[in-house]
Every structure is written in C-alpha cells, then in structure tokens.
Amino acid sequence: MPRNIEIKVGIFIIISVLLIGASVGYVAYKKDAFSKVYTFTFMSKSGDGFSEGMPLVFAGFKIGTVDTMALSDKGTVLIKINIPERHIKWTRKSSIFILERPLIGQPRIVVYTDEMDSPVLSTDMAPEIFHVDSIDEAIHKVQPLLTKIDRILDNVVTISSKLSQKETLMEMAVGDKESVSSVNEFLQSIDTMGRRLDTILSKVDTVIARTDQGLYGSDGLVVLLRTVLTDIIGKLDRLNSVIDDIPTVTGQVVRSTGDLDNLRKDIDDTIHAVQELLKDIDKMIPMKKEREINVP
Amino acid sequence: MPVSTDYPLISNLTVWQNVALIRQYHDRLSKKEARKRVQSYLERLDVGGSAEKRNPQLSAEERFKIMMLRASMIDDAIILVSDPFRMLPHHRNASFLYDVAIMLDDLYTQCHIFDYSSNQDRYRTNNAPQH
Amino acid sequence: MTGIVESIGGGAISAMSSFRSTIFAAAVTIFKAFNKEICNSASFSVLISQIYFTAVEILPMFIAISVLLGTLVMGILFQTIKEIGLDQHLGRILVGFAVTELSPFVTVLLLALRSSSAINTEIAVMKVNREIDTLTAFRIDADRYLFIPRIVNGMISLVLLNGLFSIILVTSGLIFSKLIFGMGLATYSQILAGSVHLSDSIILVAKCLTFGFFITLIPILSGLRATYDVTTIPVSVLHGMIRVFLAIILIEVLSLVARFI
C-alpha cells in the first residue's frame, strides 16, 4: 500500500471528525449543553397536557425543558423545569406561565414577563402554570361573554321598539331636556362601543390565526369584552333610569317632534350596526352557526 | 504449507505484501518490520526488485520463488510442493526448484515435492538433495 | 397451477433462508469483530486501503453531488415551507427530513452504487481464483483479514460521509434561510439547535452504522456464493446488489418506525 494512501486517509478522517465534532459541539453549545442548569419547581392544578421534555418558551425562543413531574401531598402537580443559567433572567417573580396547546405543533409552556425590573425567579419559589387549550378553550371562555352581549342587545332592541311606538315617544318627548340629552349621549356611546367591538372582531380574527396573548394579555380580547360589557351595562342602567323617570316628567312640555324622529333614526341605525356586529361575531366565533376557522 | 497453482498469490496484494501477510497476521509483526524482513528474503532469492509487483506481472520463476518464500513464512513450516512443473512449464528438470529450496533451507523444517510418476526422471539432477 | 404455487413457495423459502443466513453471518461477524485476533497490521492495512477506495477517492464527486443536491433540495424545501406557511416548523423539517432522512439515504445510495458492487466483484473474483482457499490454507481467517475490515470501513465511511453531507445541507440551509426568510446565523442556529434531539441523533448514527454494516456484509456474502466458474461472478454481483437495495429499504423503514414510536 503506497504511503500517500495512508496520509490521505489520515487527513480525511481527521478533517471529517473535526468538522463533525465542531458541528456537534456548536449545536450542543446552542442547546446549552455546557452551561450550568438550574431546576425550578412549578405548580399546576392538573398534569394534563404536560410531558417530560416539553419546552419552556419566552418570546418564541426555547429557554428551558420540563424535566420531571410529580403529584404533591396537596394533590397539585409539581413540575420541575431545567433552565440554563443564561436564560434565568427571562423568568421574573411577576412572570406569568401559561401552558399552550396549539392545534398544530407541540404543546409548550409560555413565559410572559412584562416587568423586567421585577426580581429574578428563585429556585425555592413555585409559581403556578395556567392552562390554555388554544382556540377551543378560548372560544369556550368567550362564549358566555358573547351571550351576554346578545342579551344586552336584545334589551336594546326592546328599548328601540318601545321608543318607536309613538305614544311612548311622546311620553318620552314630553320629558325634560335633560332626559333627551341623556338618551342622545347613550346612543353616541353605543356608536363608540360599536367601533370598539369592530376592533375586537379583528382581534378575534388574529386569535383564530393564533394569539392567546391577544385573548388573555392586558390588552386582550377578554379584557376588552369585559370593559365593553361593563360599559354597555352601565349605559343601559342609565337609560333605564331615564325611562323610569319619563312617567314622572310627562307633565312637562315637549319642545319639538322633529327631534323625536331623529332620535328614533339614530337608535335604529345603532341597533342595526350592533346587530350586524353580532352577526360578524357569530361568524367568527361559532356558537350556534357554522364554524369557520382558518387553519394556519 | 502448500506451493501449488491451486493456492495462488493474492492478486490485489504486491509481492512483499503477499509474503509479509503471513508474518503480520500470525506473529503480529508491524508492517514496517514485516516489510524489512521480507525485503531481505526477496534479495536472497534475487527478486528484490519485484517487491512492488503483483502476481500477473511476475515471470514463472519469480512466482515460484515467491510462493516458496511465502510457504516458508510459517514457523517450523513443512512445505508441500505440488506438481511444480505446472508452475515451471519451461523447465526440463528440477534443478531450479532445488536451488530455490536450498536458498531458503533455514526457513523451513521439511520440503516435500509431489508430482506425477511420469516426471520422475526430471528430478535426477546434479544438485538433487541427499534426502 | 401447482407449479405457480410451488414457485411462490420456493421463492419465499429461498428469501427466508437468505435472510436467515445474512442475520447469522452478521451475528458471527459482530462476534469475531470483538476478538483480539482482529488486531493485526495486515487487517489494519486492509481497513486503511478500503477507507481510501470507499471514502477518500469518492470525495470530490461526493462533495460535488452534495452541494448540487443539497442546494437544490434546500432551496425547494425552504420555498415550500414559506409558501405553505410552516415557517415556525422550519427547524423540525430541516433536521427531521433533511439531516435525519435525506442525508443518510443519499449517502448510502452513493456508497452502495460504488463500493458494494466493487466489494461484491472483488470477493467473487477472489473466490473464483481460489485466493480465499489460499488464505484458509495459510490459516488466515478470511472473516478477520478480509471481511471485517471491509465492514468496519463501510460503517466508518458512511458515518463520516453522512456527517459531511449533513454539514453541506445545513450550510445550504443557512444560505437559503438568509435569502428566503432573511434569517441571520444566530436565529438559524438557534432554530436548528432547538430542533435537534438526542434520540434523533442516536437513531441517525445507529442507522448509518447499520447501513454501513449491511451494504458491505451483503456483497461479501453474495461474492462468497460464487463458485469456481467465472460466469458466476456477474450473477453474484447482480443478486448481491438487489439484496443491498432491499436491505437499504428495510433499514430505512425500521428507522422510521423507531423514530415515530
């Protein structure tokens, strides 16, 4: 065997092994195989959806891995998660940990940290991991709120029909000026709320694409819906009180019947807008009708 | 150890590799050491220049010498030469065969030649061994 | 009718017998490979020369094919990922398909085409020329001197060439991730690292070793089936290569099953 064959084989083996070794080493480094790893204990009411090896994700980047799971004496599930030293800074005392189970892809635990000034999470703490079963659960949670909106809008329709009855309008119209302006103010509020509901709809769209943050974050859909509902309920209360007052002020003089026509038109338009909005919500977040979800 | 056309040299090895193989495998000699020893034996047989040749490049005489040397590489070897004139068709008598055997006599204990009785006369030469 | 049934039965028995003898030979080879007698300079020389002919000589062509195929496949793959919106699964597809499946499959095909056929022919020629008998006459175990170095060479060459192919694929991926997704090295390597799992890596190495083992063992066994008649050489190579490709498919299927259990 010529000597140069041995040299060539030697060079080939050395270079190949070095290249492969360097690649494996680089990947291992990126996977934090060489850095110090801290084990944090988390708590969950249920072990459903968790599995060993599941990733802990911050801003789309994997920062840790579920190591082990155990049932505590109190009946809660203790989840031990390994986090490399360089990623500990992303987990703060104020962080929120949510188990996400998307329709496509692996389930994961997502860390939301808004306050980076908050102290770093220590290993002796056991923060809770909340469950979110993606779109299905999100829709399930949103559904009661939408039903509530539906009910409130039914009330608005009732009010509208009452207002459209001439004698009732007359009754109202002969009320004082304060009562009329109060109703107008309410109608303007409904218009504003309609625009806000439009915003929510666009958020629902995003949710279907995948944004649990959009649902549960500080600016999330659920929070906005709550705000809007509270607003609607408050305005309706005010309207109710106005309507309640009408019989007491019927003795007072009416200013103009032209205002009454405008008032009725405004109310009808607003109600129509809100009903359209409701239809859109029905289409986007199915409750009774056909389901239409864009799979990513 | 056989010296016969039925046991040819390994065709994908050179002459020295064919001979050294026995020592490398059985005595675990290093390649360098085996090469050194084989080269000295080849020179003893006047075929030192053929060390890097392969089987098809050898003359009948060279091939016979190499096969005899290879057979001698086993410790305390008993060499069995079978039908040598098939390997050395141009030779009229066993004189060449005896010369090669004598050149290597320190490397084996016995050497037996098997041939057809019709070739008996070809073995009556001046250099025929006593035993 | 009876003749057809008989031929089917005969074929099945022959296939089973061939499979059994291959597995038995594999077991014997593995057993002998761990014997200390394997350690001699002659066997080592055979190993070195085999690595040279299997891996080093093929290297320029192998790298050229890797670059060409790797660039093409990664370009199409990344473009498709972008089109169907599976960007978030880029790493998993890159590692799971390109590195774990495509790379060993292409490597084993290239080696089988070049080296398995060569080994089969070489052993068959040695059998016909009675060179295998010569080794036996000189008390040289053909398994230890001829076959095991060739098998070890197959395993080493496949692992190393697969490693090089994978590196070329991943490098092509880096270029296309930049061009198609505008992704930098840091993000790309982070995605890649996040998608590499130890179990997949173990299966990949095991698969390469198994490929290397059988694409050399089967041609050797097939070569030994040749008789002292020269005309049996091409028949032996033909049968050997068919068995090699069947073995490649079988190992590929088994590795997929192992990955997705």
XYZ file of C-alpha atoms in Angstrom:
688
model
C 0.000 0.000 0.000
C 1.567 3.322 -1.040
C 2.417 5.637 1.811
C 0.407 8.514 0.373
C -2.810 6.473 0.687
C -2.292 6.306 4.437
C -1.671 10.055 4.567
C -4.783 10.816 2.511
C -6.935 8.540 4.655
C -5.487 10.120 7.792
C -6.208 13.641 6.553
C -9.737 12.646 5.521
C -10.527 11.097 8.900
C -9.029 13.987 10.893
C -10.796 16.704 8.881
C -14.125 14.847 8.853
C -14.021 14.125 12.565
C -13.045 17.732 13.331
C -15.829 19.137 11.143
C -18.472 16.798 12.552
C -17.170 17.297 16.098
C -17.215 21.082 15.686
C -20.769 20.979 14.306
C -21.997 18.726 17.097
C -20.182 20.880 19.657
C -21.722 24.067 18.240
C -25.229 22.590 18.334
C -24.587 21.311 21.876
C -23.407 24.792 22.874
C -26.523 26.338 21.356
C -28.587 23.806 23.263
C -26.803 24.931 26.450
C -25.302 21.510 26.992
C -22.186 23.086 28.518
C -23.815 25.772 30.686
C -24.954 25.450 34.287
C -28.594 24.419 34.524
C -30.957 25.424 37.349
C -34.042 23.412 38.232
C -37.184 25.385 39.079
C -40.334 23.906 40.552
C -43.697 24.980 39.185
C -47.173 24.119 40.332
C -50.246 23.198 38.360
C -53.724 22.100 39.366
C -53.659 19.396 36.698
C -50.968 17.383 34.991
C -52.994 17.210 31.775
C -51.076 18.452 28.776
C -47.674 18.354 30.454
C -44.978 15.947 29.389
C -41.299 15.448 30.073
C -39.135 17.261 27.548
C -41.801 19.898 26.893
C -40.221 23.284 26.087
C -40.472 26.445 28.167
C -40.697 29.315 25.692
C -40.064 33.020 26.071
C -40.845 35.329 23.112
C -40.771 32.325 20.780
C -37.401 31.069 21.997
C -36.937 27.899 23.990
C -35.363 28.733 27.326
C -35.978 25.569 29.297
C -37.250 21.987 29.346
C -39.629 20.078 31.597
C -37.511 17.573 33.485
C -39.848 15.667 35.789
C -43.414 15.792 37.108
C -44.774 14.578 40.405
C -48.000 14.676 42.386
C -47.651 16.567 45.666
C -49.288 15.646 49.001
C -51.730 18.502 48.484
C -52.944 16.985 45.216
C -51.288 19.567 42.986
C -48.818 18.683 40.278
C -45.217 19.738 40.776
C -43.323 20.296 37.552
C -39.559 20.594 37.564
C -38.158 22.633 34.706
C -34.496 22.934 33.814
C -33.429 26.417 32.756
C -29.847 27.210 31.703
C -28.134 29.969 33.612
C -28.172 32.446 30.702
C -31.980 32.192 30.346
C -32.909 32.649 34.008
C -33.184 36.416 33.511
C -36.369 35.928 31.469
C -38.230 34.398 34.390
C -39.194 37.006 36.985
C -41.388 36.943 40.038
C -44.025 38.851 38.089
C -43.868 36.424 35.139
C -46.969 34.531 34.086
C -46.583 30.919 32.979
C -49.198 29.511 30.620
C -49.498 26.018 29.160
C -50.397 26.373 25.498
C -51.726 23.508 23.428
C -51.992 24.737 19.842
C -53.948 22.883 17.153
C -50.728 22.290 15.196
C -47.376 21.751 16.829
C -46.200 20.648 20.205
C -47.669 21.932 23.453
C -45.412 24.307 25.351
C -45.204 26.439 28.435
C -45.001 30.126 27.580
C -43.477 32.750 29.852
C -44.921 36.270 29.793
C -42.731 38.795 31.551
C -43.852 42.425 31.406
C -41.862 43.828 34.282
C -38.203 43.171 33.686
C -37.429 45.146 36.855
C -39.114 42.511 38.981
C -36.734 40.202 40.921
C -35.477 37.127 39.118
C -37.366 33.934 39.905
C -35.633 31.898 42.584
C -35.492 28.122 42.750
C -37.340 27.994 46.080
C -40.475 29.573 44.586
C -43.209 27.504 42.974
C -45.249 29.697 40.613
C -48.417 28.322 39.071
C -48.728 27.360 35.438
C -52.103 28.255 33.939
C -53.776 26.144 31.274
C -54.966 27.417 27.924
C -56.261 24.876 25.480
C -55.822 27.073 22.475
C -58.715 28.192 20.316
C -61.332 25.754 21.520
C -60.903 26.755 25.130
C -60.595 30.396 24.176
C -63.880 30.255 22.298
C -65.391 28.358 25.181
C -64.359 31.143 27.566
C -65.502 33.922 25.245
C -68.894 32.329 24.584
C -70.629 33.372 27.845
C -69.498 36.945 27.296
C -70.901 36.958 23.790
C -74.154 35.503 25.046
C -74.261 38.359 27.487
C -73.727 40.860 24.667
C -76.511 39.164 22.760
C -78.858 39.511 25.732
C -77.947 43.152 26.236
C -78.529 43.922 22.591
C -81.905 42.191 22.824
C -82.674 44.698 25.527
C -81.580 47.499 23.238
C -83.965 46.187 20.574
C -86.762 46.177 23.094
C -85.964 49.769 24.030
C -85.872 50.691 20.379
C -89.257 49.154 19.752
C -90.631 50.935 22.761
C -89.205 54.214 21.541
C -90.628 53.635 18.078
C -94.153 53.468 19.499
C -95.444 56.950 19.042
C -97.263 57.259 22.289
C -94.238 56.073 24.202
C -92.101 58.519 22.281
C -94.470 61.248 23.044
C -94.324 60.267 26.619
C -90.607 60.462 26.456
C -90.523 63.557 24.330
C -92.597 65.494 26.751
C -89.986 64.710 29.303
C -87.448 67.345 30.220
C -84.471 68.319 28.016
C -82.090 66.643 30.364
C -83.680 63.254 29.742
C -83.421 63.646 25.937
C -79.762 64.651 26.023
C -79.153 61.704 28.308
C -80.561 59.334 25.711
C -78.525 61.003 22.942
C -75.382 60.629 24.990
C -76.139 56.962 25.468
C -76.658 56.462 21.723
C -73.324 58.124 20.972
C -71.720 55.779 23.486
C -73.259 52.803 21.710
C -71.708 54.021 18.475
C -68.307 54.220 20.144
C -68.818 50.768 21.576
C -69.667 49.504 18.113
C -66.279 50.700 16.854
C -64.600 49.012 19.807
C -66.442 45.805 19.010
C -65.093 46.089 15.463
C -61.593 46.222 16.921
C -62.402 43.173 18.991
C -63.540 41.355 15.866
C -60.230 41.983 14.192
C -58.587 40.599 17.320
C -60.811 37.517 17.161
C -59.532 37.014 13.650
C -55.984 37.102 14.938
C -56.889 34.725 17.728
C -58.043 32.185 15.208
C -54.705 32.503 13.473
C -53.108 32.012 16.923
C -52.882 34.643 19.627
C -53.625 33.504 23.064
C -51.847 36.619 24.194
C -54.476 38.603 22.308
C -57.104 36.898 24.407
C -55.522 36.876 27.808
C -52.966 39.656 27.749
C -53.511 43.039 29.350
C -54.897 44.346 26.025
C -56.544 41.041 25.231
C -59.970 40.352 23.795
C -61.400 39.041 27.043
C -60.353 42.163 28.912
C -61.789 44.422 26.217
C -65.051 42.485 26.106
C -65.369 42.792 29.839
C -64.775 46.541 29.623
C -67.285 46.971 26.814
C -69.902 44.868 28.584
C -69.434 46.828 31.758
C -69.801 49.975 29.720
C -72.963 48.733 27.994
C -74.478 47.613 31.263
C -73.680 50.982 32.831
C -75.239 52.877 29.933
C -78.298 50.672 29.956
C -78.685 51.321 33.659
C -78.580 54.996 32.901
C -81.091 54.583 30.082
C -83.338 52.534 32.343
C -83.252 55.256 34.931
C -84.091 57.807 32.227
C -87.013 55.675 31.054
C -88.070 55.181 34.648
C -88.100 58.953 35.041
C -90.252 59.540 31.959
C -93.587 58.892 33.614
C -92.702 61.399 36.277
C -91.961 64.149 33.826
C -94.760 63.613 31.332
C -96.425 66.627 32.741
C -93.713 68.842 31.354
C -93.817 70.403 27.906
C -92.356 68.940 24.754
C -90.037 71.092 22.663
C -90.125 69.529 19.256
C -91.339 66.410 17.467
C -88.556 66.685 14.775
C -86.009 65.739 17.443
C -88.037 62.634 18.141
C -87.747 61.420 14.530
C -84.008 61.981 14.554
C -83.736 60.189 17.845
C -85.603 57.150 16.575
C -83.453 57.080 13.379
C -80.261 57.210 15.430
C -81.415 54.421 17.685
C -82.452 52.228 14.757
C -79.108 52.791 12.969
C -77.138 52.000 16.049
C -79.122 48.881 16.778
C -78.718 47.776 13.197
C -74.961 48.339 13.411
C -74.727 46.389 16.640
C -76.807 43.534 15.209
C -74.523 43.363 12.172
C -71.643 43.299 14.565
C -73.231 40.434 16.411
C -73.654 38.509 13.160
C -69.990 39.021 12.437
C -69.105 37.740 15.875
C -71.351 34.732 15.260
C -69.494 34.024 12.053
C -66.027 34.450 13.510
C -66.609 32.704 16.837
C -69.144 29.991 16.257
C -71.795 29.342 18.856
C -74.851 28.130 17.012
C -73.894 28.601 13.405
C -71.307 27.156 11.013
C -67.749 27.053 12.205
C -65.169 28.880 10.117
C -61.617 28.697 11.315
C -58.647 29.433 9.100
C -56.103 26.729 9.820
C -52.631 28.269 9.702
C 2.340 -25.187 3.649
C 1.290 -25.606 0.035
C 3.146 -24.414 -3.054
C 0.715 -25.079 -5.867
C -1.271 -23.418 -8.625
C -4.343 -24.205 -6.536
C -3.103 -21.702 -3.940
C -2.124 -18.630 -5.966
C -0.733 -15.335 -4.740
C -3.400 -12.835 -3.689
C -3.945 -10.750 -6.790
C -4.721 -7.419 -5.103
C -1.536 -7.523 -2.997
C 2.028 -6.812 -4.075
C 4.758 -9.438 -3.816
C 6.081 -8.253 -0.480
C 2.544 -7.905 0.920
C 1.746 -11.495 -0.074
C 4.752 -12.746 1.850
C 4.510 -10.329 4.764
C 0.823 -11.095 5.272
C 1.671 -14.416 6.973
C 4.008 -12.799 9.497
C 1.759 -9.813 10.065
C -1.255 -11.989 10.726
C 0.272 -14.812 12.785
C 3.207 -13.079 14.516
C 1.550 -9.644 14.701
C 4.593 -8.030 13.182
C 4.260 -4.388 12.348
C 4.046 -3.545 8.689
C 7.424 -1.860 8.781
C 9.170 -4.786 10.455
C 7.464 -7.337 8.200
C 8.430 -5.334 5.119
C 12.047 -5.152 6.234
C 12.327 -8.902 6.767
C 10.550 -9.795 3.552
C 12.782 -7.469 1.568
C 15.908 -9.268 2.876
C 14.439 -12.675 1.879
C 13.473 -11.368 -1.557
C 17.022 -10.160 -2.090
C 18.319 -13.526 -1.015
C 16.220 -15.006 -3.839
C 17.386 -12.307 -6.305
C 13.855 -10.890 -6.662
C 14.300 -7.780 -4.505
C 13.327 -5.580 -7.444
C 9.979 -7.302 -7.770
C 8.762 -6.401 -4.266
C 6.120 -3.979 -5.555
C 4.958 -6.138 -8.455
C 1.689 -8.005 -8.456
C 1.024 -11.593 -9.437
C 0.248 -11.115 -13.143
C 3.457 -9.077 -13.621
C 5.739 -11.886 -12.416
C 7.593 -14.449 -14.509
C 7.010 -18.135 -13.743
C 10.339 -18.359 -11.919
C 9.717 -15.256 -9.867
C 6.257 -16.510 -8.984
C 7.602 -19.883 -7.890
C 10.246 -18.259 -5.692
C 7.678 -16.005 -4.054
C 5.342 -18.935 -3.409
C 8.179 -20.926 -1.860
C 9.124 -17.950 0.293
C 5.527 -17.430 1.371
C 5.225 -21.073 2.357
C 8.399 -20.696 4.449
C 6.976 -17.836 6.480
C 5.098 -20.098 8.876
C 7.281 -21.133 11.849
C 8.654 -24.691 11.555
C 6.978 -24.965 8.198
C 6.609 -28.205 6.290
C 6.431 -27.233 2.625
C 4.405 -29.317 0.187
C 5.213 -28.550 -3.438
C 2.536 -29.973 -5.704
C 3.046 -30.528 -9.437
C 5.847 -27.913 -9.740
C 6.293 -28.305 -13.491
C 2.822 -26.893 -13.971
C 4.181 -23.712 -12.440
C 7.519 -24.001 -14.277
C 6.484 -25.385 -17.655
C 9.664 -24.284 -19.421
C 11.992 -26.166 -17.103
C 13.233 -29.581 -18.213
C 14.422 -30.677 -14.796
C 14.100 -29.843 -11.090
C 17.438 -28.075 -10.859
C 15.811 -24.626 -10.447
C 13.407 -25.998 -7.886
C 16.277 -27.475 -5.831
C 18.221 -24.191 -5.989
C 15.285 -22.249 -4.576
C 14.722 -24.831 -1.838
C 18.376 -24.640 -0.840
C 18.320 -20.830 -0.722
C 15.528 -20.971 1.834
C 16.521 -24.076 3.770
C 16.925 -22.219 7.084
C 13.285 -21.102 6.956
C 11.525 -24.493 6.892
C 11.900 -27.885 8.530
C 10.844 -30.176 5.669
C 10.025 -29.818 1.995
C 8.074 -32.489 0.122
C 7.510 -32.490 -3.599
C 4.535 -34.291 -5.090
C 4.443 -34.967 -8.797
C 3.264 -37.476 -11.333
C 5.487 -40.573 -11.742
C 5.883 -39.676 -15.397
C 8.029 -36.718 -14.297
C 10.335 -38.921 -12.172
C 13.325 -38.526 -14.483
C 13.215 -34.744 -14.264
C 14.229 -34.910 -10.607
C 17.554 -36.770 -11.286
C 19.849 -33.750 -11.327
C 23.319 -32.977 -10.018
C 22.029 -30.712 -7.258
C 19.372 -33.153 -6.045
C 19.301 -33.245 -2.253
C 20.543 -36.327 -0.413
C 17.318 -36.957 1.432
C -51.390 -24.010 -11.034
C -49.392 -26.299 -8.772
C -46.273 -25.066 -10.493
C -47.084 -21.420 -9.686
C -47.786 -22.211 -6.038
C -44.601 -24.262 -5.914
C -42.530 -21.419 -7.370
C -44.050 -18.892 -4.917
C -43.334 -21.233 -2.027
C -39.835 -21.903 -3.302
C -39.171 -18.175 -3.642
C -40.439 -17.488 -0.134
C -38.333 -20.278 1.353
C -35.290 -19.043 -0.567
C -35.848 -15.455 0.628
C -36.282 -16.592 4.221
C -33.209 -18.764 4.003
C -31.180 -15.886 2.554
C -32.441 -13.526 5.276
C -31.623 -16.060 7.990
C -28.122 -16.708 6.658
C -27.467 -12.952 6.430
C -28.544 -12.414 10.023
C -26.472 -15.406 11.155
C -23.426 -14.104 9.259
C -23.996 -10.664 10.808
C -24.009 -12.195 14.291
C -20.825 -14.181 13.607
C -19.118 -11.091 12.165
C -20.018 -8.969 15.171
C -18.759 -11.703 17.500
C -15.462 -12.008 15.616
C -15.036 -8.237 15.383
C -14.618 -8.070 19.149
C -11.952 -10.802 19.203
C -8.419 -9.564 19.873
C -7.082 -11.523 16.874
C -8.593 -8.861 14.653
C -5.859 -6.500 15.800
C -3.021 -7.084 13.363
C -1.230 -4.816 10.932
C -2.429 -6.800 7.891
C -6.107 -6.306 8.757
C -5.398 -2.669 9.582
C -3.769 -2.178 6.180
C -6.850 -3.636 4.532
C -9.024 -1.254 6.551
C -6.970 1.781 5.515
C -6.951 0.845 1.842
C -10.692 0.173 1.944
C -11.411 3.578 3.519
C -9.285 5.114 0.799
C -11.204 3.425 -2.002
C -14.615 3.866 -0.370
C -14.479 7.364 1.104
C -11.387 9.294 0.019
C -11.397 8.503 -3.684
C -15.087 9.287 -3.963
C -14.750 12.552 -2.008
C -14.574 15.135 -4.860
C -17.566 13.574 -6.605
C -19.388 13.170 -3.295
C -18.887 16.811 -2.326
C -19.982 17.964 -5.790
C -23.164 15.870 -5.583
C -23.798 17.031 -2.016
C -23.508 20.696 -2.960
C -25.674 20.290 -6.048
C -28.347 18.143 -4.429
C -28.182 19.959 -1.106
C -28.638 23.368 -2.703
C -31.485 22.151 -4.873
C -33.327 20.311 -2.115
C -32.889 23.034 0.490
C -33.988 25.730 -1.959
C -37.168 23.843 -2.863
C -37.788 22.833 0.752
C -37.437 26.339 2.165
C -39.510 27.890 -0.608
C -42.272 25.330 0.007
C -42.152 25.936 3.753
C -42.594 29.638 3.126
C -45.439 29.125 0.644
C -47.486 26.877 2.907
C -46.738 28.986 5.955
C -44.922 26.409 8.056
C -42.137 28.860 8.974
C -42.414 28.002 12.640
C -41.626 24.348 11.847
C -38.561 25.182 9.757
C -36.084 23.691 12.230
C -38.016 20.477 12.708
C -38.380 19.979 8.953
C -34.706 20.782 8.362
C -33.476 18.348 10.999
C -36.227 15.732 10.719
C -36.264 15.487 6.948
C -33.019 16.823 5.512
C -30.472 15.769 8.111
C -32.062 12.646 9.581
C -33.631 11.122 6.456
C -32.318 12.605 3.220
C -28.650 12.781 4.124
C -28.107 9.113 5.139
C -30.284 7.888 2.283
C -28.314 9.744 -0.404
C -25.007 8.770 1.217
C -25.875 5.099 1.405
C -27.090 5.084 -2.196
C -23.852 6.620 -3.441
C -21.714 4.211 -1.423
C -23.802 1.204 -2.395
C -23.541 2.053 -6.078
C -19.800 2.458 -5.909
C -18.405 0.298 -3.118
C -20.914 -2.500 -2.618
C -20.658 -3.531 -6.251
C -16.858 -3.313 -6.086
C -16.666 -5.408 -2.925
C -19.043 -8.000 -4.347
C -16.986 -8.331 -7.527
C -13.690 -8.429 -5.653
C -14.778 -11.216 -3.312
C -16.351 -13.194 -6.149
C -13.125 -12.924 -8.176
C -11.075 -13.997 -5.164
C -13.381 -16.977 -4.742
C -13.109 -17.977 -8.402
C -9.289 -17.570 -8.332
C -9.113 -19.721 -5.159
C -7.496 -16.853 -3.272
C -9.963 -17.387 -0.416
C -8.745 -21.014 -0.305
C -5.156 -19.751 -0.191
C -5.924 -17.714 2.914
C -7.542 -20.737 4.529
C -4.515 -22.876 3.638
C -2.262 -20.389 5.406
C -4.594 -20.415 8.430
C -5.642 -16.839 7.819
C -9.256 -16.300 8.813
C -10.893 -14.577 5.843
C -13.510 -13.084 8.161
C -10.883 -11.314 10.219
C -8.486 -10.410 7.445
C -10.793 -9.681 4.510
C -14.364 -9.176 5.605
C -14.376 -7.390 8.966
C -12.032 -4.576 7.799
C -14.345 -4.037 4.816
C -17.418 -3.967 7.055
C -15.787 -1.612 9.575
C -14.752 0.563 6.645
C -18.361 0.659 5.451
C -19.543 1.795 8.864
C -16.824 4.439 9.336
C -17.148 5.781 5.790
C -20.896 6.052 5.980
C -20.889 7.909 9.287
C -18.186 10.351 8.133
C -19.613 10.959 4.663
C -23.088 11.353 6.118
C -21.664 13.909 8.535
C -20.108 15.852 5.657
C -23.315 15.659 3.627
C -25.311 16.929 6.602
C -22.906 19.832 7.117
C -23.224 20.780 3.447
C -27.038 20.541 3.684
C -27.172 22.687 6.801
C -24.824 25.235 5.232
C -27.061 25.374 2.139
C -29.968 25.819 4.538
C -28.225 28.793 6.135
C -27.827 30.447 2.743
C -31.475 29.862 1.788
C -32.787 30.910 5.191
C -30.991 34.209 4.610
C -32.292 34.565 1.065
C -35.876 33.389 1.621
C -36.606 34.284 5.248
C -33.972 36.970 5.807
C -32.756 34.949 8.773
C -29.330 35.523 10.336
C -26.831 32.931 11.564
C -27.803 33.394 15.216
C -31.521 32.788 14.611
C -30.853 29.942 12.185
C -28.513 28.147 14.558
C -30.933 28.712 17.434
C -33.782 27.162 15.432
C -31.526 24.323 14.327
C -30.294 23.629 17.856
C -33.837 23.742 19.187
C -34.877 21.067 16.718
C -32.015 18.640 17.333
C -32.897 15.933 19.820
C -30.518 13.402 21.300
C -32.800 10.483 20.437
C -32.882 11.518 16.763
C -29.108 11.852 16.717
C -28.688 8.380 18.224
C -31.084 6.892 15.680
C -29.212 8.710 12.886
C -25.816 7.339 13.938
C -27.286 3.857 14.505
C -28.892 3.993 11.079
C -25.627 4.999 9.406
C -23.750 2.229 11.204
C -26.413 -0.310 10.209
C -26.386 0.893 6.613
C -22.593 0.677 6.512
C -22.658 -2.794 8.045
C -25.137 -4.309 5.622
C -24.037 -2.617 2.392
C -20.686 -4.335 2.881
C -21.713 -7.605 4.537
C -24.317 -8.487 1.904
C -21.943 -8.056 -1.081
C -19.330 -10.125 0.753
C -21.802 -12.959 1.368
C -23.012 -12.698 -2.201
C -19.445 -12.807 -3.516
C -18.759 -15.933 -1.484
C -21.731 -17.633 -3.155
C -19.820 -17.597 -6.457
C -18.379 -20.949 -7.500
C -15.036 -21.586 -9.220
C -16.701 -20.737 -12.510
C -16.007 -17.234 -13.860
C -19.557 -16.922 -15.200
C -20.940 -16.902 -11.663
C -19.298 -13.522 -10.941
C -21.877 -11.283 -12.683
C -24.737 -13.394 -11.300
C -23.311 -12.974 -7.812
C -22.981 -9.185 -8.237
C -26.496 -8.921 -9.625
C -28.056 -10.812 -6.708
C -25.859 -9.006 -4.214
C -26.893 -5.551 -5.381
C -30.589 -6.435 -5.313
C -30.192 -7.652 -1.727
C -28.287 -4.485 -0.818
C -31.121 -2.264 -2.047
C -33.728 -4.379 -0.285
C -31.676 -4.072 2.905
C -31.458 -0.282 2.498
C -35.233 -0.017 2.163
C -35.787 -2.331 5.131
C -33.383 -0.388 7.373
C -34.949 2.914 6.279
C -38.421 1.627 7.164
C -37.241 0.270 10.523
C -35.530 3.551 11.380
C -38.702 5.481 10.544
C -40.677 3.149 12.773
C -38.102 3.638 15.538
C -38.325 7.432 15.209
C -42.078 7.639 15.349
C -42.833 5.044 18.019
